[in-house]
Coordinates of C-alpha atoms in Angstrom, one line a residue:
X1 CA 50.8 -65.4 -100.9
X2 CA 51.6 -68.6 -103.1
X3 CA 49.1 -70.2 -101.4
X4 CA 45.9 -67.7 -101.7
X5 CA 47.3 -67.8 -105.6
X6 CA 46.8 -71.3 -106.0
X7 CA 43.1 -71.2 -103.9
X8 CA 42.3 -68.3 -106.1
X9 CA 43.5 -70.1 -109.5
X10 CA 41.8 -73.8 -107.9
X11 CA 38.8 -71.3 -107.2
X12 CA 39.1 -69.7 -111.7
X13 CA 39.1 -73.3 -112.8
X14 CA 36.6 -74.2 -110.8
X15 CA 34.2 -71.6 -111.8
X16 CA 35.2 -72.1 -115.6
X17 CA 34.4 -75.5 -115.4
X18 CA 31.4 -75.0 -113.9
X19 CA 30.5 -72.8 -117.0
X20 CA 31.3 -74.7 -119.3
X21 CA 29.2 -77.5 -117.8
X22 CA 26.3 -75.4 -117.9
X23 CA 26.7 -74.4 -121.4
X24 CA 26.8 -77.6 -122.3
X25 CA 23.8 -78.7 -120.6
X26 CA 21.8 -75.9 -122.3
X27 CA 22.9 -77.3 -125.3
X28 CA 22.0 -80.7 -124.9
X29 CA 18.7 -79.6 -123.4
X30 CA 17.9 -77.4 -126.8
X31 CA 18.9 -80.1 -128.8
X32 CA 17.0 -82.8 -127.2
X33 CA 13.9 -80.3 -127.8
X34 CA 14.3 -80.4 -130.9
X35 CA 14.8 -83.8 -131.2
X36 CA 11.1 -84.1 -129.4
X37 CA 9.7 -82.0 -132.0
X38 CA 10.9 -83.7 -134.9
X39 CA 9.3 -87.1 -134.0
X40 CA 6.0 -85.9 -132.8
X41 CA 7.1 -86.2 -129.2
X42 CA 6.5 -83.6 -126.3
X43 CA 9.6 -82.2 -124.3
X44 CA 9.8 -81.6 -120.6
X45 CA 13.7 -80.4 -119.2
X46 CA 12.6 -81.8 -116.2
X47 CA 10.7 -85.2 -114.7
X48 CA 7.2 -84.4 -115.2
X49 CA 6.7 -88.3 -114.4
X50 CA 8.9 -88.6 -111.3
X51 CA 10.0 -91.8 -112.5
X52 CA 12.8 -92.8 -110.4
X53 CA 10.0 -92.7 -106.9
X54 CA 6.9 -94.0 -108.9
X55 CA 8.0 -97.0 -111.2
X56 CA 9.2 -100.3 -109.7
X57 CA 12.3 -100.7 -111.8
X58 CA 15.1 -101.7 -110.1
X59 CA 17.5 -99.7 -112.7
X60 CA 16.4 -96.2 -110.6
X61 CA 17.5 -98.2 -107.1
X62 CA 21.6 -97.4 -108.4
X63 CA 23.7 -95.3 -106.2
X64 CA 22.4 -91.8 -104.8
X65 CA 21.5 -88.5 -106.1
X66 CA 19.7 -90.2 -109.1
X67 CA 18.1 -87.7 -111.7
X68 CA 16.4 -87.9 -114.7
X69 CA 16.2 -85.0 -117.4
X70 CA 15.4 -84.1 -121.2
X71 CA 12.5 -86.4 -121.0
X72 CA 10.8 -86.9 -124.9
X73 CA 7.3 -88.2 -124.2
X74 CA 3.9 -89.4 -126.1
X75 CA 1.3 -91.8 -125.7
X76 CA 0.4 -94.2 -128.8
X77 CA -2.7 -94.4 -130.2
X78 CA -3.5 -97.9 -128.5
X79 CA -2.7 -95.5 -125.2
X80 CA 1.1 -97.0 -124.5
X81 CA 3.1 -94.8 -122.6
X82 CA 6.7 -94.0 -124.2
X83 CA 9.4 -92.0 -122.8
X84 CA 13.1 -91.3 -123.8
X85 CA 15.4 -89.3 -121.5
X86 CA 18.9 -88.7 -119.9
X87 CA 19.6 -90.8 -116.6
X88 CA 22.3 -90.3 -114.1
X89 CA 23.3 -91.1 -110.7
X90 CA 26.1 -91.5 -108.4
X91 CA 27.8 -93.4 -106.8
X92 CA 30.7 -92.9 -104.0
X93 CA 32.0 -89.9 -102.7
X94 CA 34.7 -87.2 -102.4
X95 CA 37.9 -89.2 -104.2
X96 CA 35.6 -92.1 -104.8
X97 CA 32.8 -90.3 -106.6
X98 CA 31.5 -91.4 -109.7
X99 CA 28.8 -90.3 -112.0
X100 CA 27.0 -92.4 -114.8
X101 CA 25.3 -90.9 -117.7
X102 CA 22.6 -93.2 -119.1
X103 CA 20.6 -92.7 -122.3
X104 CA 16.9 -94.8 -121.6
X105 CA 14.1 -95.2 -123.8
X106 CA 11.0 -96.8 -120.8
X107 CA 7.7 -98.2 -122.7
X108 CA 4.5 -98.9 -121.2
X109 CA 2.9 -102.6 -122.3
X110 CA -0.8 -102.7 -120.6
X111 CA 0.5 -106.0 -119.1
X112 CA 1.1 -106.8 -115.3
X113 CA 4.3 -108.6 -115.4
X114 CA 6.9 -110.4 -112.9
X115 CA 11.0 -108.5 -112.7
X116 CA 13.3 -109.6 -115.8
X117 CA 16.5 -108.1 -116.4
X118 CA 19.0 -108.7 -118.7
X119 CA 22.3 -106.3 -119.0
X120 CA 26.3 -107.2 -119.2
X121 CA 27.8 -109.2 -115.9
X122 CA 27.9 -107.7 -112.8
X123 CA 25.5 -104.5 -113.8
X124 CA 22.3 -106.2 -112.2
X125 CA 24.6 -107.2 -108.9
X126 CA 22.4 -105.0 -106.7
X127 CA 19.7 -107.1 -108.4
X128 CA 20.6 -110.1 -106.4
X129 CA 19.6 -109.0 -102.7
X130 CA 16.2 -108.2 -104.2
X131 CA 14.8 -111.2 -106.3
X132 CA 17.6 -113.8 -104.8
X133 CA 19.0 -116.8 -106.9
X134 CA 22.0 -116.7 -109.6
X135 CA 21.4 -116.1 -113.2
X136 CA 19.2 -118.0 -115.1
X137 CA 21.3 -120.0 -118.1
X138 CA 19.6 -120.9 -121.6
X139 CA 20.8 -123.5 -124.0
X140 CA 22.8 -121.0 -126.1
X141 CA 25.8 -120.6 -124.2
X142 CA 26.7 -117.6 -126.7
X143 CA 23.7 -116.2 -125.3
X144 CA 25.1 -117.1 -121.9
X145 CA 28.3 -115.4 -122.4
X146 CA 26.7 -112.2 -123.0
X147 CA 23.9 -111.9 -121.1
X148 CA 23.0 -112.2 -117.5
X149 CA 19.2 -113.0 -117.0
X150 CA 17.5 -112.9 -113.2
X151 CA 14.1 -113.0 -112.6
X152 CA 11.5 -113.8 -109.8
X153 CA 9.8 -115.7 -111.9
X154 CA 12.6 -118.6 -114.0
X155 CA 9.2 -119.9 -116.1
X156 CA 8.7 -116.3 -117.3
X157 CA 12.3 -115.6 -118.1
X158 CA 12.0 -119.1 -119.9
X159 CA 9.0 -118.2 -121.9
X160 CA 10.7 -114.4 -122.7
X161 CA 13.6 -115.3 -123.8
X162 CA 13.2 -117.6 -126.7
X163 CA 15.7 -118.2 -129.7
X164 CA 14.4 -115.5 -131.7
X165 CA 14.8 -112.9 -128.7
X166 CA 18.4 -114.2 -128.1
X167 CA 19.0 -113.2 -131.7
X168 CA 17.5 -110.1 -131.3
X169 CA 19.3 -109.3 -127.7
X170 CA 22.8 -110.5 -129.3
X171 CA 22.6 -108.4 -132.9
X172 CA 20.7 -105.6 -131.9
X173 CA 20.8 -104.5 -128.1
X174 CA 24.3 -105.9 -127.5
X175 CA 25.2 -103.9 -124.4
X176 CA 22.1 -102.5 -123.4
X177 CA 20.6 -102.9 -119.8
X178 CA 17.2 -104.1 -119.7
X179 CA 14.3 -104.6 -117.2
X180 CA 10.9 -105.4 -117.5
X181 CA 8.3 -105.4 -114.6
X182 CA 4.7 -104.9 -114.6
X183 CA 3.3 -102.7 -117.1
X184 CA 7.1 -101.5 -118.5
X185 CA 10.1 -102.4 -120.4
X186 CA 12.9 -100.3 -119.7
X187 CA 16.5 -99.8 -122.4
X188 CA 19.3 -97.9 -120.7
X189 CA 22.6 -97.8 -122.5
X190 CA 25.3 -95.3 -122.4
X191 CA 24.8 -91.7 -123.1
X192 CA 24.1 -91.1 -126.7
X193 CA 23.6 -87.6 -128.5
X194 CA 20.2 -86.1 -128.4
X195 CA 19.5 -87.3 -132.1
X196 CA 20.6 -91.3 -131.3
X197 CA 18.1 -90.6 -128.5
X198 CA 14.8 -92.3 -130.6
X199 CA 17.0 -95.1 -131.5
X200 CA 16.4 -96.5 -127.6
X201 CA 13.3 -96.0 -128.2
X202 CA 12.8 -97.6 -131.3
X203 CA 15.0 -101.1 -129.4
X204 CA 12.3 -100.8 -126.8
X205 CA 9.6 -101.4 -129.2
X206 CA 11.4 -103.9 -130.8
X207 CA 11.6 -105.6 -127.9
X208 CA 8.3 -105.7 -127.2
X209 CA 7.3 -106.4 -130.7
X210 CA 9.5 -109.9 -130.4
X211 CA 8.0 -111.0 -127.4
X212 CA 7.1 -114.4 -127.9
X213 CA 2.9 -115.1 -128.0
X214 CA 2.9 -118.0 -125.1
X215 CA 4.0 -114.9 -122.8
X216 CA 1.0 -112.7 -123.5
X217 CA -1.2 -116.4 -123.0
X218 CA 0.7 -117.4 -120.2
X219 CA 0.7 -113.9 -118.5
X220 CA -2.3 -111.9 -119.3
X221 CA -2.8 -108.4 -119.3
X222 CA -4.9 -107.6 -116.2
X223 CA -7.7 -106.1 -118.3
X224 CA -8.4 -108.7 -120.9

């Protein structure tokens, strides 16, 4: 008898978290709509993108059971993609199991460029088996201590990162994951509320905004 209490109690808490987990989620999702509408942007609850199969960003390779949700969308006038929207995956199982929540704003540039990323020690590690070699080091060894860089490409990374982006990177994205290859730029951080949501975007685009000139000489866009 103790023992079908305890499964049936186990089985209550269960179910009440579960709930709860929902309502929360519906919350979050009616939020994040509204959100969307505020700043002109569309809403989808759902991937209407399928971004973690379709874009080359190593960020979607983390873990299993990847998902991404709440996605705010719009395309500029100069025809950019951007997107902001919830990111999680997991990693593990049973005892082990883990979930991260990730806030992302993902930008489109028109460009075709090689894999940079940039994020906190040790996040990228899954990084290495793909584009090989240790971290790329810059004369600021403030910068160093803060950022790990890898990229296919060093000369890119080089021509990227310039002072003026190190500034940026330290005083306005400290702790922010980033990745750019071909056409996108990529911000994850941790999970924000549904109104800090723009504010990823708003890094992305300032991002791309402080990239320095010799990379748009030096790398193209395909169609110019």
């Amino acid at each position: 008898m103790v023992f079908i209490a305890i499964f049936v109690i186990a089985g209550l808490v269960t179910a009440a978290l579960w709930y709860l987990q929902t309502l929360a989620m519906a919350k979050r999702r009616r939020r994040m709509s509204e959100v969307a509408a505020s700043h002109g942007l569309a809403f989808s609850a759902k991937d209407p993108f399928r971004m973690v199969v379709t874009l080359p960003l190593d960020f979607f390779d983390h873990g299993h059971s990847r998902k991404v949700s709440n996605v705010m969308y719009a395309r500029t006038p100069d025809g950019r993609d951007v997107r902001a929207f919830d990111y999680e995956y997991t990693t593990g199982s049973r005892k082990n199991r883990h979930v991260y929540y990730h806030s992302c704003g993902l930008i489109s540039t028109g460009a075709e460029w090689p894999r940079l990323t940039l994020g906190p020690e040790g996040f990228f590690e899954r990084v290495t088996d793909v584009i090989g070699g240790a971290g790329i080091q810059f004369e600021s060894e403030e910068f160093n201590r803060t950022w790990e860089v890898r990229s296919a490409d060093p000369r890119f990374a080089a021509a990227m990162i310039d002072p003026e982006m190190m500034l940026f990177l330290m005083e306005k994205a400290e702790g922010a994951r980033v990745e750019v290859h071909g056409p996108w730029i990529l911000f994850a951080g941790e999970r924000l509320e549904p109104e800090q949501l723009p504010q990823v975007l708003a890094s992305a685009e300032a991002f791309r905004s402080g990239i320095p000139p010799v990379v748009w000489s030096l790398y193209p866009s395909p169609d110019a």
